[in-house]
Every structure is written in structure tokens, then in C-alpha cells.
Coordinates of C-alpha atoms in Angstrom, one line a residue:
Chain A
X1 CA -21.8 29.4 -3.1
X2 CA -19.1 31.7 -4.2
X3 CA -17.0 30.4 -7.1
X4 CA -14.5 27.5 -5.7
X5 CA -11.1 27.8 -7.8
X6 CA -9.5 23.8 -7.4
X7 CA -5.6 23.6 -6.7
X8 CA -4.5 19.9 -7.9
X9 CA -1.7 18.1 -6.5
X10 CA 2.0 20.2 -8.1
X11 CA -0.9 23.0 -8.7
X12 CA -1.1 26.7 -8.0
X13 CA -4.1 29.4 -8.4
X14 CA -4.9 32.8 -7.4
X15 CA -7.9 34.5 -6.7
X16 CA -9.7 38.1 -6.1
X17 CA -11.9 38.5 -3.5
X18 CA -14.6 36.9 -3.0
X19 CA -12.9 33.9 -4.5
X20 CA -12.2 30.4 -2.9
X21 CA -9.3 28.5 -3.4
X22 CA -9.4 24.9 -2.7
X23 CA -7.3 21.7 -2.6
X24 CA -8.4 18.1 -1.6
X25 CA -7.1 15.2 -0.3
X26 CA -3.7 16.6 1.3
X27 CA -1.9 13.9 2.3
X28 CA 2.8 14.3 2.7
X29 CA 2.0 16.8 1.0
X30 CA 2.0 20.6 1.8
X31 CA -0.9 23.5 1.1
X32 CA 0.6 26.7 1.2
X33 CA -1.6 30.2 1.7
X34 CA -0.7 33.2 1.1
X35 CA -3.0 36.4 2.0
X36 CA -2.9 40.3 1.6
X37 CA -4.9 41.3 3.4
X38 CA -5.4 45.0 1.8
X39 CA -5.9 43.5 -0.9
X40 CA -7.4 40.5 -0.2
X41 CA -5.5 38.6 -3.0
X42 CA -4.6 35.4 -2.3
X43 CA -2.8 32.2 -3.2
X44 CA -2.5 28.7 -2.7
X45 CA -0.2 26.0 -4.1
X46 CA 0.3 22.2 -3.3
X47 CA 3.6 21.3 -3.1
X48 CA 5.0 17.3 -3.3
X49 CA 8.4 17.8 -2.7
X50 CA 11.0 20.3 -0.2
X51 CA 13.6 21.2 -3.0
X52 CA 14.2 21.0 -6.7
X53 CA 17.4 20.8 -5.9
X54 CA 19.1 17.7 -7.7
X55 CA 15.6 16.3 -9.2
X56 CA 16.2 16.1 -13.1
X57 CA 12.4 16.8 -14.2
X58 CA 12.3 19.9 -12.5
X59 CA 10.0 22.4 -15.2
X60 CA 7.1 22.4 -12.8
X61 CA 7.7 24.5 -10.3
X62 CA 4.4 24.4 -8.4
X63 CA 5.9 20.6 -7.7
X64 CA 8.5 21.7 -5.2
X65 CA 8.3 24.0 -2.0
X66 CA 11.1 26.2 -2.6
X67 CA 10.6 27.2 -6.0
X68 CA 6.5 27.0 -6.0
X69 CA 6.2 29.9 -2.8
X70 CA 8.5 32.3 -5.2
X71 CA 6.2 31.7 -7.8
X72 CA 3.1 32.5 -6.2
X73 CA 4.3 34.9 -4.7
X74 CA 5.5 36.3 -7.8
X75 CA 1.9 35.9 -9.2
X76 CA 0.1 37.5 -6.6
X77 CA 2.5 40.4 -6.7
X78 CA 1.8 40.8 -10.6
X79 CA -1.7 40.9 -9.4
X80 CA -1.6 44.0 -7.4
X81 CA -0.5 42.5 -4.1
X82 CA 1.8 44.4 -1.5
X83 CA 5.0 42.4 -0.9
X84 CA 5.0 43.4 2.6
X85 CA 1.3 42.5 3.2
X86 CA 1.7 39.1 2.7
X87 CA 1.0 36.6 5.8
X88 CA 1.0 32.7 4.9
X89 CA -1.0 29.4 6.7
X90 CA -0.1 26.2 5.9
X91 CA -1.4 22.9 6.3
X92 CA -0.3 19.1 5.1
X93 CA 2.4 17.2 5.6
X94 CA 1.3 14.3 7.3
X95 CA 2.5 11.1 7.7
X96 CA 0.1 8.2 5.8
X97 CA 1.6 5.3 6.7
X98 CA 3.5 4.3 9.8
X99 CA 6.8 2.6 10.1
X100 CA 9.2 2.1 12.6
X101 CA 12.0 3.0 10.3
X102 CA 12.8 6.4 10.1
X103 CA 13.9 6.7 6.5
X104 CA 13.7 10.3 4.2
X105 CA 11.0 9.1 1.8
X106 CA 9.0 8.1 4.6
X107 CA 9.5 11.2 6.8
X108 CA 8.6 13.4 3.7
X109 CA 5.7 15.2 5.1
X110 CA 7.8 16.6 7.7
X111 CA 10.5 17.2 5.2
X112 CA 7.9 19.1 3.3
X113 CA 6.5 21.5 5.6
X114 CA 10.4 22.0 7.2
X115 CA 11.4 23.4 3.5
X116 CA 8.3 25.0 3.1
X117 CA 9.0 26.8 6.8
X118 CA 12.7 27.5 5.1
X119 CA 11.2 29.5 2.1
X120 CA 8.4 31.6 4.2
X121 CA 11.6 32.6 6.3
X122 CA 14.0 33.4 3.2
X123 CA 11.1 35.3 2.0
X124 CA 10.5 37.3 4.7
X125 CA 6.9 36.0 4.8
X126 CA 5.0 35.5 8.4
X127 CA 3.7 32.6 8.8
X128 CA 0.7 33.1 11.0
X129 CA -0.7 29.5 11.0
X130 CA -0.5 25.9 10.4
X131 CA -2.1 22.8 10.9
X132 CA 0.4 19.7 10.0
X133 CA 2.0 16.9 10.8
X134 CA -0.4 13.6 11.7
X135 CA -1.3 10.8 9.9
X136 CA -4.6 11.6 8.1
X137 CA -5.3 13.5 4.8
X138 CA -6.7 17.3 4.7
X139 CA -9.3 19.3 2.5
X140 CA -8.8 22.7 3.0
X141 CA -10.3 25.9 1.5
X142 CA -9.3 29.8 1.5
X143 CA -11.5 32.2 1.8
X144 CA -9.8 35.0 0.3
X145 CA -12.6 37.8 2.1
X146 CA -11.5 36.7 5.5
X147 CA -8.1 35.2 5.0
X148 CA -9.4 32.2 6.5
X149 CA -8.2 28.9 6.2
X150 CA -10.9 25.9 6.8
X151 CA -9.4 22.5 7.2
X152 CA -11.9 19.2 6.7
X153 CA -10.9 15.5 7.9
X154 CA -12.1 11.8 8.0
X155 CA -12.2 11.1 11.2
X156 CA -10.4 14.3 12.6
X157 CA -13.0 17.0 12.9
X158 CA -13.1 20.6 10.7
X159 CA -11.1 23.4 11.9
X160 CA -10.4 27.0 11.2
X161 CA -7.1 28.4 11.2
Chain B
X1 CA 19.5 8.7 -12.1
X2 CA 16.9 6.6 -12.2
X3 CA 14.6 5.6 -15.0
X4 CA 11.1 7.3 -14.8
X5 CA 8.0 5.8 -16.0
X6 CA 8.3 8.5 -18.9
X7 CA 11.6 6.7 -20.7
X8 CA 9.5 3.5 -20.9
X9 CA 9.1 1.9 -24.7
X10 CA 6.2 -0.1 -25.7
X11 CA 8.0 -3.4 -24.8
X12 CA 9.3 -2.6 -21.2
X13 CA 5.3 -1.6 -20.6
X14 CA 4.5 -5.5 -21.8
X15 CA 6.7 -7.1 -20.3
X16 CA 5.5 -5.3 -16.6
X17 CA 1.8 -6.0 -17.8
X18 CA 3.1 -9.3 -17.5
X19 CA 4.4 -9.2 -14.5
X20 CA 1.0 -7.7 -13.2
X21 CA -0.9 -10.6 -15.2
X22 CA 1.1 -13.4 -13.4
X23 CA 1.3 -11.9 -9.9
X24 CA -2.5 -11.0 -9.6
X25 CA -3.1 -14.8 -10.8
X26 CA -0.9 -16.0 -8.1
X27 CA -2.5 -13.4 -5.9
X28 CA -6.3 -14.6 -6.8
X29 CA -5.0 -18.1 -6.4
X30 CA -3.7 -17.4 -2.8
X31 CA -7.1 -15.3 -2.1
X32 CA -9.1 -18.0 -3.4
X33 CA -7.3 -20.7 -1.1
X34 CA -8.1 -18.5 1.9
X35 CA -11.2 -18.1 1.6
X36 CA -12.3 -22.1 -0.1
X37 CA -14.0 -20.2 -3.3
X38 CA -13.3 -20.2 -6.8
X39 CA -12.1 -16.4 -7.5
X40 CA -11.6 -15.1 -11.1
X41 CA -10.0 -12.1 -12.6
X42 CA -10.1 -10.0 -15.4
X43 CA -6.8 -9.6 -17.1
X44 CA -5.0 -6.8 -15.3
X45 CA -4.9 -3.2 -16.7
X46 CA -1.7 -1.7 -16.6
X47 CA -1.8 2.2 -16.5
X48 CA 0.6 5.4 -17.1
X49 CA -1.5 8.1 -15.7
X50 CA -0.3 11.8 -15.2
X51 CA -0.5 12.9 -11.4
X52 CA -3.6 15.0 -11.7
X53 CA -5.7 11.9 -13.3
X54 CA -5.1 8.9 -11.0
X55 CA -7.5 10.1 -7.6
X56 CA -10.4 9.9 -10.6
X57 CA -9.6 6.5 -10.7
X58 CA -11.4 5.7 -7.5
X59 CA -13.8 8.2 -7.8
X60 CA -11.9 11.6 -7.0
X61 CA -9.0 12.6 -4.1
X62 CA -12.0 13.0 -1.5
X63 CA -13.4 9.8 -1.6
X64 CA -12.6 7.0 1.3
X65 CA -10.3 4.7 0.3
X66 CA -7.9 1.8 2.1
X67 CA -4.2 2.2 1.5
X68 CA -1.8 -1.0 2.4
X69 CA 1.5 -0.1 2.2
X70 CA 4.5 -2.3 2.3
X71 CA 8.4 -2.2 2.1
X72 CA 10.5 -4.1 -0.2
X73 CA 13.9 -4.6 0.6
X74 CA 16.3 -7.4 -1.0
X75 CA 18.5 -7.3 -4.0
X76 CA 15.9 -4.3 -5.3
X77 CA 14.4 -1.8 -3.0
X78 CA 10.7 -0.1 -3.1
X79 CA 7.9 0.1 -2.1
X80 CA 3.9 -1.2 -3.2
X81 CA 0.6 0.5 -2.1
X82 CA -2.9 -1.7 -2.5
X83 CA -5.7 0.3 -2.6
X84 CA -9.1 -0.6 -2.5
X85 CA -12.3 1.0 -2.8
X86 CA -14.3 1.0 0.3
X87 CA -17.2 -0.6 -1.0
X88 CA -14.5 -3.6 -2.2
X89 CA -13.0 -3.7 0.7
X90 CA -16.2 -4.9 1.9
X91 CA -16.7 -7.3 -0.5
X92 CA -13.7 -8.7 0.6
X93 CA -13.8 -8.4 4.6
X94 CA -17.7 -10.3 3.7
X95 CA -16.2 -12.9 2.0
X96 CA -13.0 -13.5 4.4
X97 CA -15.5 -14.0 7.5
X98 CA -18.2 -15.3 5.3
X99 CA -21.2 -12.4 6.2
X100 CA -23.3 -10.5 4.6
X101 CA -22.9 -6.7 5.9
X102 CA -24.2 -4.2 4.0
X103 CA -22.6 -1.2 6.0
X104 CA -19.3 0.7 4.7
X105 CA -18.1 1.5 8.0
X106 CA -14.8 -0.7 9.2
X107 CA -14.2 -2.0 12.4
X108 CA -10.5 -3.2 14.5
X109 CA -12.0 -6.3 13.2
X110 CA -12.3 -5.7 9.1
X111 CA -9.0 -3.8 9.1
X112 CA -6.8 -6.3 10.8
X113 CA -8.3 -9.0 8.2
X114 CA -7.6 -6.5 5.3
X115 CA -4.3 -5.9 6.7
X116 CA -3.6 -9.8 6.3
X117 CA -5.3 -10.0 2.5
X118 CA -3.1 -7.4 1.8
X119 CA -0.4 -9.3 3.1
X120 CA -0.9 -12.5 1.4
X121 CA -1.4 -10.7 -2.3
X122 CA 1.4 -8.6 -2.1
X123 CA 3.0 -11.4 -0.9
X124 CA 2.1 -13.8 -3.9
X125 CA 2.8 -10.6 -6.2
X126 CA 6.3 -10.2 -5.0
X127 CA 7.1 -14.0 -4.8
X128 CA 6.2 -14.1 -8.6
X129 CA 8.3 -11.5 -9.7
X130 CA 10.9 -12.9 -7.5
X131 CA 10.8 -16.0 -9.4
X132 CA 10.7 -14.3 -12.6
X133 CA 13.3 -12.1 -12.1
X134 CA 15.5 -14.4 -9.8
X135 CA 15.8 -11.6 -7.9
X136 CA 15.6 -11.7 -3.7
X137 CA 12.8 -9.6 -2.4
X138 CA 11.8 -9.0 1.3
X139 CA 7.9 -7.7 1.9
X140 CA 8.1 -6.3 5.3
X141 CA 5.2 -6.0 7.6
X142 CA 2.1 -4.0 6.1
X143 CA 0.7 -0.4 6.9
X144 CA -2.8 0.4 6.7
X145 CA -4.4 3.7 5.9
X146 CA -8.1 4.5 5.8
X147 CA -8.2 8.1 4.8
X148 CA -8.9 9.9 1.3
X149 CA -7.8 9.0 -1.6
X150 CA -5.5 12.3 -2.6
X151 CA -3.9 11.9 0.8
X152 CA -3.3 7.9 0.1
X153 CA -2.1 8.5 -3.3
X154 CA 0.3 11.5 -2.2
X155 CA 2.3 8.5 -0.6
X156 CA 3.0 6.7 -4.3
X157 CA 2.9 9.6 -5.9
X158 CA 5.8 11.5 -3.8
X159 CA 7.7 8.7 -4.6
X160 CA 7.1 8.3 -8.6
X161 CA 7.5 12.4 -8.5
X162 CA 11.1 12.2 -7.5
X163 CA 12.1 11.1 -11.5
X164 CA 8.8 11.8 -13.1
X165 CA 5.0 13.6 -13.3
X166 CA 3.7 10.0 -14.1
X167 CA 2.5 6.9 -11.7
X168 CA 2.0 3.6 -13.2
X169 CA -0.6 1.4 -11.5
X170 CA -2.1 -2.5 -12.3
X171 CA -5.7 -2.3 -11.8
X172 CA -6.4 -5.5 -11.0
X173 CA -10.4 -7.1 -10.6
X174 CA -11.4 -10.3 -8.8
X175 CA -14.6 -11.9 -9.3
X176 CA -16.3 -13.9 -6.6
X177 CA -19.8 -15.1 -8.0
X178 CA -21.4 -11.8 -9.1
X179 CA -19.2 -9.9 -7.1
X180 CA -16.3 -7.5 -8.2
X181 CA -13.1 -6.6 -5.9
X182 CA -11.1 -3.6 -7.6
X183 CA -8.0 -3.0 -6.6
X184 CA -5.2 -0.6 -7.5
X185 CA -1.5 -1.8 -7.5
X186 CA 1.4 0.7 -7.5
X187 CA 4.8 -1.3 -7.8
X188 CA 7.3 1.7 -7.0
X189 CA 10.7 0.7 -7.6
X190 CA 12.7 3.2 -5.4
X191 CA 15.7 5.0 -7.8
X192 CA 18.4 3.0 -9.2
X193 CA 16.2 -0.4 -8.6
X194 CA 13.8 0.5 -11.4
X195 CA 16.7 -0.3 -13.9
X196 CA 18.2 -3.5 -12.2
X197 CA 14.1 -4.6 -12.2
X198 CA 14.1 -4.0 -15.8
X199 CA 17.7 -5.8 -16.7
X200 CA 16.6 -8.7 -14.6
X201 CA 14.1 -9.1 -17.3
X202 CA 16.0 -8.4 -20.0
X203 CA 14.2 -5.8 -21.1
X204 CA 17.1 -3.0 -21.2

């Protein structure tokens, strides 16, 4: 088994080739990917929230989607990784609990990956895949040698993307 | 702005232990009705845990878990998410319909039932605090989740992470014979309700 580098929840890594990166139990929240790959340098960060816009405890910026994608970004660049290589894949934002109710907090999975879509636009980064939305959690891991992205469920099948 | 679990002194933290302590007595009282058994409980653990820390609780954010998430609406607004352990969510669906299954694998059946213990304890939690606080509170109709815990947990914590990095829970244990059910309460106050909780109780 190659080494397995774990994201936590308002987390962010990097890794070289052959590295993995990994995070578990996605739930509203959103895994974002980013690949080179010449390179092969890639990134991954789990973000809670769309904006840290008006939130008063906003230091961690691997927290929030718009502010967490600039910095990895920013940290695979310092890495050696070519701005314009970058493709992303994300996965996440589901919805745990059902209600009939359609208020913000509960919608926040969608609200997530919508402001994540936002940044990967503003940045001028593809996105090339994603597996979200649903009501059930996600383990996924990044195989930086391939670029791919393998996505595990309870109940839901694996996939890769 | 809203208070986060951060700004809370040593006495505002007692006086919600209490809280806990009172409602999951009510609540073991009501399961113990339900089911015609004496149930104990340990006194209730009240806990400030960063973000990263509180899927260990239950054994990691991969591990199976049941969510039961409710709406509370009334003079305060919020929310509250029971969790229980799959192997105590057995214990409990075993005791509810009196059998003896060994198997951790839920049916329609087990979930519906857990859906209504849920109801009933958050029920009793929220009519004690109602009492003590003399506030109003409506529970509304419970959702259940059986997924992993990160993906659970991302639910409460999403919602503590809009003021804060922290998430306070109640563990709470009942004990039926020689049997243990553990389960995790998350009271989330949504915003500005945190602070009328707290001045209904005179702590602030």
C-alpha cells in the first residue's frame, strides 16, 4: 500500500506522486481535487462551508470553499505545479437528513458544492468530474499517479471518477 | 452574532451539564416506561470537542452509525442530532420488541422503532428544558440517517462551524441489566438562540 496522506474535516494536504490523499466520511460537506497532470501533484481539501464571507471565526481557511481552493491551489503551485495544468473532481455535498422544509442550513450540501463550482470557475480551473448531491456519506481517495478519484459508500456501491 | 461554544465560562458549561443531567433522566424515565424495565444511567458527560476529535468518539468518521435529527422551533430555534452506535442501537431495537438478535444489520422494522425512541427522548429532553427555561419549544417530526459517522456528524458540525471550530455534545449512557446504550446528544442552538437559551437561565 502506498502511503495514504488523511484530509480531516476544514483540512487540506498535498502530495507527490505516488502519494494518496484521502478523506472519510463526506457527508454536506465538499472534497475538492485538484490534479496536474504533468506533474502529477495533487491536492485535496474538505470544505464545511460555501463562503467566509460574514463568518467571524474565519482563520481557517481550509474551512470554507472559496478561500480553501485558492489556498491549495496556491500550495500546489509552490510545489512545482503548472497553473494551467490544473483539472479538479469533486465529490460531497449531500444531503443527511431529509425535510420537507427547504431552509439554507438544511440545503447546505448543495450550497457547498454550488460555491465550490463558483471558485473552480473564478479560477479558471476545469472541472472534469463530480459525484454529489444524495443523501449518504462518501470516502474518497486520490491517486495522484492516475489522477483518479475512487469514491466508497454504505449502501451505494464504489465508483471511479 | 451569536455566541460560540468557545465564549463559554466554566459556569454556563454547569449549568448546560445540568440541563443534560435532567433531560436524559426524564429521557430514561420515558424509555423505561416504554419498555416496563427499570433503566439506569450514568451521569451524563458533557463535552467541548474540537471538530477533528468528535468522529473518535464513536469509533472514527467511517464507522456505521444512526443519526436522528430533529427541528426545534418555538420561542428558540435549533436543531438536536441523537446518535447511537450501531451495536446500541441494537440493544435498544432488542429491548423495544423484547428479542434477542445478535445481528447488526437494521431492517424497515428497527428503524421506524428507533425513529419513535428517538422521538420520545428528544421529546422528554426538550420538555425539561422547556420547563426549566419557561421557554416554548416545538420538536418537529424526526429524520433518520444510517450512514457514517463523518457524514452524520458533518450535519451538527456545519452548523456549530458557522460561530466556532468546537461542537459540544452530552454523552449520555443507559443501563438496562448488564446492558449499555450510548448515545451522543448534540443540542445546537441555531445563532441568536444560543444567547436567549443562556439568559433564560440566567446564566448571562
Amino acid at each position: 500500500m502506498t502511503d495514504l496522506t488523511k484530509v480531516g474535516m476544514a483540512d487540506m494536504n498535498t502530495v507527490y506522486s505516488p502519494g494518496i490523499l484521502t478523506t472519510l466520511g463526506l457527508g454536506s460537506c465538499v472534497g475538492i481535487c485538484l490534479y496536474d497532470s504533468s506533474t502529477k501533484i495533487s491536492g485535496l481539501v474538505h470544505v464545511m462551508l460555501p463562503s467566509s464571507e460574514q463568518i467571524k471565526n474565519n482563520s481557517n481557511t481550509a474551512k470554507f470553499a472559496d478561500t480553501g481552493i485558492v489556498k491549495l491551489m496556491e500550495d500546489m503551485l509552490k510545489m512545482g505545479a503548472k497553473r494551467s495544468r490544473i483539472v479538479s473532481k469533486i465529490a460531497g455535498g449531500s444531503q443527511m437528513f431529509n425535510f420537507n422544509d427547504t431552509s439554507d442550513i438544511m440545503r447546505i450540501g448543495t450550497r457547498n458544492v454550488a460555491a465550490t463550482k463558483e471558485t473552480l470557475r473564478m479560477l479558471n480551473i476545469p472541472l472534469i468530474a463530480e459525484d454529489t448531491g444524495g443523501n449518504y456519506g462518501r470516502t474518497i481517495e486520490l491517486y495522484s499517479e492516475t489522477g483518479i478519484l475512487l469514491i466508497k459508500t454504505i449502501g451505494y456501491g464504489m465508483k471511479q471518477i | 452574532m451569536g455566541i460560540s461554544i468557545e465564549e463559554l465560562n466554566s459556569l454556563q458549561i454547569d449549568v448546560l451539564r445540568e440541563i443534560g443531567n435532567i433531560g436524559a433522566g426524564n429521557a430514561a424515565t420515558a424509555l423505561s416506561k416504554m419498555i416496563s424495565k427499570r433503566i439506569d444511567m450514568d451521569v451524563p458527560k458533557v463535552n467541548i470537542l474540537e471538530f477533528r476529535n468528535v468522529a473518535e468518539l464513536v469509533g472514527g468518521p467511517e464507522v456505521e452509525v444512526i443519526g436522528i435529527y430533529f427541528k426545534v422551533t418555538g420561542d428558540i430555534t435549533g436543531s438536536i442530532l441523537f446518535l447511537l452506535e450501531k451495536k446500541s442501537a441494537r440493544l435498544l431495537t432488542n429491548l423495544l420488541m423484547s428479542r434477542q438478535l445478535e445481528e447488526e444489520e437494521m431492517d424497515e422494522m428497527d428503524l421506524s422503532a428507533l425513529q419513535e425512541v428517538g422521538n420520545i427522548l428528544s421529546g422528554s429532553y426538550l420538555s425539561s428544558l422547556s420547563a426549566l427555561t419557561n421557554l416554548n419549544l416545538i420538536v418537529s417530526v424526526p429524520s433518520l440517517a444510517l450512514d457514517m459517522a463523518g457524514a452524520i456528524l458533518s450535519v451538527p458540525i456545519i452548523l456549530f462551524g458557522q460561530v466556532g471550530d468546537k461542537v459540544m455534545l452530552i454523552e449520555t449512557d443507559f443501563i438496562e441489566g448488564i446492558n449499555h446504550v450510548k448515545g451522543n446528544f448534540f443540542l445546537i442552538p441555531d445563532e441568536d438562540s444560543f444567547e436567549i437559551l443562556l439568559k433564560s437561565l440566567g446564566v448571562i
